[in-house]
Short mmCIF file of C-alpha atoms in Angstrom, two decimals:
data_model
loop_
_atom_site.label_atom_id
_atom_site.label_comp_id
_atom_site.label_asym_id
_atom_site.label_seq_id
_atom_site.Cartn_x
_atom_site.Cartn_y
_atom_site.Cartn_z
CA MET A 1 55.36 -51.71 -77.20
CA MET A 2 55.98 -55.19 -78.65
CA GLY A 3 59.56 -54.96 -77.37
CA PHE A 4 58.32 -54.20 -73.87
CA TYR A 5 55.66 -56.92 -74.15
CA GLY A 6 58.15 -59.52 -75.36
CA GLU A 7 60.86 -58.61 -72.89
CA GLN A 8 58.86 -57.89 -69.74
CA VAL A 9 55.42 -59.49 -70.02
CA VAL A 10 55.86 -62.73 -71.98
CA PRO A 11 58.46 -64.24 -69.58
CA ARG A 12 56.07 -63.69 -66.69
CA ILE A 13 53.14 -65.22 -68.57
CA ILE A 14 55.24 -68.25 -69.50
CA ASN A 15 56.44 -68.60 -65.91
CA VAL A 16 52.81 -68.94 -64.80
CA LEU A 17 51.43 -71.04 -67.67
CA CYS A 18 54.39 -73.41 -67.90
CA GLY A 19 54.63 -73.63 -64.12
CA MET A 20 51.20 -75.18 -63.71
CA LYS A 21 51.00 -78.42 -61.76
CA GLU A 22 49.91 -80.38 -64.84
CA ALA A 23 53.38 -79.91 -66.35
CA GLU A 24 55.32 -81.18 -63.35
CA GLU A 25 55.04 -84.88 -64.22
CA LEU A 26 56.23 -84.17 -67.76
CA ARG A 27 59.22 -82.24 -66.41
CA ARG A 28 60.00 -85.11 -64.05
CA ARG A 29 59.83 -87.61 -66.93
CA VAL A 30 62.00 -85.62 -69.32
CA CYS A 31 64.69 -85.01 -66.68
CA GLU A 32 64.98 -88.70 -65.77
CA GLY A 33 68.39 -90.08 -66.69
CA LEU A 34 70.19 -86.76 -66.93
CA GLU A 35 73.71 -86.97 -65.54
CA GLY A 36 77.06 -85.28 -65.62
CA GLU A 37 77.49 -81.87 -67.24
CA VAL A 38 74.22 -80.72 -68.80
CA LEU A 39 73.32 -77.95 -71.23
CA GLU A 40 69.78 -76.58 -70.93
CA ILE A 41 68.52 -74.44 -73.80
CA GLY A 42 65.54 -72.20 -73.15
CA PHE A 43 66.11 -72.29 -69.41
CA GLY A 44 63.36 -69.70 -68.85
CA SER A 45 62.53 -69.19 -65.20
CA GLY A 46 64.16 -72.44 -64.07
CA LEU A 47 61.02 -74.57 -63.91
CA ASN A 48 63.07 -77.73 -64.52
CA VAL A 49 65.50 -77.05 -61.68
CA PRO A 50 63.56 -78.98 -58.99
CA PHE A 51 63.60 -82.06 -61.22
CA TYR A 52 67.34 -82.32 -61.93
CA PRO A 53 68.53 -85.78 -60.81
CA ALA A 54 71.28 -86.05 -58.21
CA ALA A 55 73.62 -87.41 -60.91
CA VAL A 56 73.73 -83.97 -62.60
CA THR A 57 77.00 -82.29 -61.65
CA ARG A 58 76.53 -78.94 -63.44
CA VAL A 59 74.03 -77.15 -65.65
CA ASP A 60 74.92 -74.45 -68.14
CA ALA A 61 71.76 -72.48 -68.88
CA VAL A 62 71.11 -70.76 -72.20
CA GLU A 63 68.47 -68.06 -71.66
CA PRO A 64 68.13 -64.74 -73.50
CA SER A 65 65.62 -63.17 -71.09
CA ASP A 66 66.94 -61.21 -68.12
CA VAL A 67 63.43 -61.31 -66.63
CA GLY A 68 63.27 -65.10 -66.97
CA TRP A 69 66.65 -65.47 -65.26
CA LYS A 70 65.55 -63.17 -62.43
CA LEU A 71 62.35 -65.18 -61.93
CA ALA A 72 64.49 -68.30 -61.54
CA GLY A 73 66.20 -66.89 -58.45
CA LYS A 74 64.29 -68.77 -55.76
CA ARG A 75 64.55 -72.09 -57.61
CA LEU A 76 68.28 -71.62 -58.08
CA ALA A 77 68.72 -70.79 -54.41
CA ALA A 78 66.94 -74.02 -53.42
CA THR A 79 68.98 -76.46 -55.52
CA THR A 80 72.30 -78.11 -54.77
CA VAL A 81 73.10 -78.46 -58.48
CA PRO A 82 75.47 -75.72 -59.71
CA VAL A 83 73.69 -73.72 -62.42
CA GLN A 84 75.19 -70.82 -64.35
CA ARG A 85 73.80 -68.65 -67.11
CA ALA A 86 76.27 -69.46 -69.83
CA GLY A 87 74.69 -68.32 -73.08
CA LEU A 88 72.01 -66.11 -74.59
CA ASP A 89 71.38 -67.63 -78.02
CA GLY A 90 70.66 -71.29 -78.74
CA GLN A 91 71.47 -70.71 -82.41
CA SER A 92 75.10 -69.82 -81.60
CA LEU A 93 76.41 -71.63 -78.54
CA PRO A 94 79.68 -70.30 -77.07
CA PHE A 95 80.99 -73.75 -76.16
CA ALA A 96 83.60 -76.10 -77.58
CA ASP A 97 82.68 -79.24 -79.46
CA HIS A 98 81.89 -82.32 -77.38
CA THR A 99 81.57 -80.46 -74.06
CA TYR A 100 78.39 -81.89 -72.51
CA ASP A 101 77.16 -85.29 -71.41
CA ALA A 102 73.52 -84.37 -71.99
CA ALA A 103 71.23 -81.55 -73.05
CA LEU A 104 67.71 -80.58 -72.04
CA SER A 105 65.01 -78.74 -73.98
CA THR A 106 61.46 -78.24 -72.72
CA TRP A 107 58.91 -76.33 -74.79
CA THR A 108 61.73 -74.33 -76.36
CA LEU A 109 62.04 -75.30 -80.03
CA CYS A 110 58.69 -73.67 -80.81
CA THR A 111 60.11 -70.19 -80.19
CA ILE A 112 63.74 -70.21 -81.38
CA PRO A 113 63.72 -68.40 -84.75
CA ASP A 114 66.05 -70.92 -86.42
CA ALA A 115 65.42 -74.09 -84.45
CA ASP A 116 67.21 -76.29 -87.01
CA THR A 117 70.44 -74.37 -86.47
CA ALA A 118 69.95 -74.54 -82.69
CA LEU A 119 69.61 -78.33 -82.82
CA ARG A 120 72.76 -78.66 -84.90
CA GLU A 121 74.54 -76.51 -82.33
CA VAL A 122 73.29 -78.73 -79.50
CA ARG A 123 74.53 -81.82 -81.34
CA ARG A 124 77.90 -80.15 -81.87
CA VAL A 125 78.48 -79.46 -78.18
CA LEU A 126 77.31 -82.88 -77.01
CA LYS A 127 79.88 -85.61 -76.55
CA PRO A 128 79.53 -88.55 -78.98
CA GLY A 129 76.72 -90.66 -77.57
CA GLY A 130 75.43 -87.74 -75.48
CA THR A 131 71.68 -87.49 -75.11
CA LEU A 132 69.20 -84.71 -75.73
CA HIS A 133 66.18 -84.96 -73.43
CA PHE A 134 63.20 -83.12 -74.90
CA VAL A 135 59.54 -82.37 -74.46
CA GLU A 136 58.20 -80.04 -77.13
CA HIS A 137 54.84 -79.09 -78.54
CA GLY A 138 54.50 -79.06 -82.31
CA ARG A 139 52.63 -80.37 -85.30
CA ALA A 140 49.79 -82.65 -84.16
CA PRO A 141 49.52 -86.26 -85.38
CA ASP A 142 45.92 -85.67 -86.57
CA GLU A 143 45.25 -83.60 -89.68
CA LYS A 144 42.03 -82.17 -88.26
CA VAL A 145 44.00 -80.73 -85.35
CA VAL A 146 46.75 -79.55 -87.71
CA ARG A 147 44.21 -77.45 -89.61
CA TRP A 148 43.28 -75.71 -86.36
CA GLN A 149 46.94 -75.21 -85.55
CA GLN A 150 47.49 -73.52 -88.90
CA ARG A 151 44.58 -71.16 -88.25
CA LEU A 152 45.76 -70.29 -84.75
CA GLU A 153 49.50 -70.06 -85.36
CA PRO A 154 49.61 -66.37 -86.44
CA LEU A 155 47.85 -65.35 -83.22
CA GLN A 156 50.04 -67.68 -81.16
CA GLU A 157 53.16 -66.09 -82.62
CA ARG A 158 51.96 -62.60 -81.71
CA LEU A 159 50.84 -63.45 -78.18
CA PHE A 160 53.84 -65.59 -77.21
CA ASP A 161 56.75 -63.83 -78.88
CA GLY A 162 57.19 -66.05 -81.94
CA CYS A 163 55.87 -69.37 -80.62
CA HIS A 164 54.94 -71.79 -83.44
CA LEU A 165 52.36 -74.57 -83.23
CA THR A 166 53.19 -76.62 -86.32
CA ARG A 167 56.91 -77.36 -86.19
CA PRO A 168 57.59 -81.07 -86.93
CA ILE A 169 59.67 -81.89 -83.87
CA VAL A 170 60.71 -85.44 -84.78
CA ASP A 171 61.71 -84.49 -88.33
CA MET A 172 63.70 -81.55 -86.99
CA LEU A 173 65.63 -83.77 -84.59
CA THR A 174 66.50 -86.39 -87.18
CA GLY A 175 67.32 -83.69 -89.72
CA ALA A 176 69.87 -82.25 -87.29
CA GLY A 177 71.63 -85.61 -87.04
CA PHE A 178 70.08 -87.05 -83.88
CA THR A 179 68.93 -90.64 -83.52
CA ILE A 180 65.74 -90.86 -81.47
CA THR A 181 65.95 -93.60 -78.86
CA SER A 182 62.64 -93.07 -77.06
CA LEU A 183 59.51 -91.17 -78.04
CA ASP A 184 56.04 -90.58 -76.64
CA VAL A 185 53.62 -88.50 -78.73
CA PHE A 186 50.47 -87.36 -76.93
CA TYR A 187 48.09 -84.51 -76.18
CA GLU A 188 48.44 -82.68 -72.90
CA LYS A 189 45.56 -83.15 -70.52
CA GLY A 190 43.23 -80.29 -69.72
CA GLY A 191 43.92 -78.05 -72.71
CA PRO A 192 43.13 -77.67 -76.41
CA LYS A 193 44.79 -80.26 -78.62
CA SER A 194 45.98 -77.58 -81.02
CA MET A 195 48.26 -76.14 -78.35
CA GLY A 196 49.21 -79.31 -76.52
CA ALA A 197 50.45 -81.83 -79.10
CA ASP A 198 53.62 -82.97 -77.34
CA SER A 199 56.62 -85.12 -78.21
CA LEU A 200 58.65 -86.35 -75.22
CA GLY A 201 61.75 -88.46 -75.48
CA THR A 202 65.49 -88.77 -75.84
CA ALA A 203 67.77 -88.53 -78.84
CA VAL A 204 71.43 -89.45 -79.20
CA ALA A 205 74.12 -87.38 -80.88
CA ALA A 206 76.21 -89.32 -83.37
#
């Protein structure tokens, strides 16, 4: 049952929840400055596709869910940017070193089982000086909120197929060898702080 729930139901829930209008401005912000050949991990149902800048020449999408990829169909049909599903596992990317000009990750690192390995893989396939554009929810900047996150995390993991609330996004990025060049830490509007503590920015691969 959990297999069916995770494979068939969760991608549809995420497509609705993450496709809400409130997220559109954040997607627009995080996609600003993308150019050239781009790797997107956690492509999902293609909710970022409408916000790819014209300077993007190709996107290779890493997405394990067949349902998510199917839900992306209309968005893919409406874009002029070539997008191909090129990988299934962010922890083991099937690409050569120094392949991409940029990478994109939006609300993805919370769910990847070994997110540290995934970030090292992203750094490996980025060209020197390539940028990772990210918006991720994780450990809140306020300890009172963190305590609520710790209480809610077991339920969050069960409902959303392994999604964590308390991962330290900035520490994970720097630990994987990235240098953060811009960062905005904030709470999403209109929702509980425990589930909407976001970090949005860019990081450069050495």
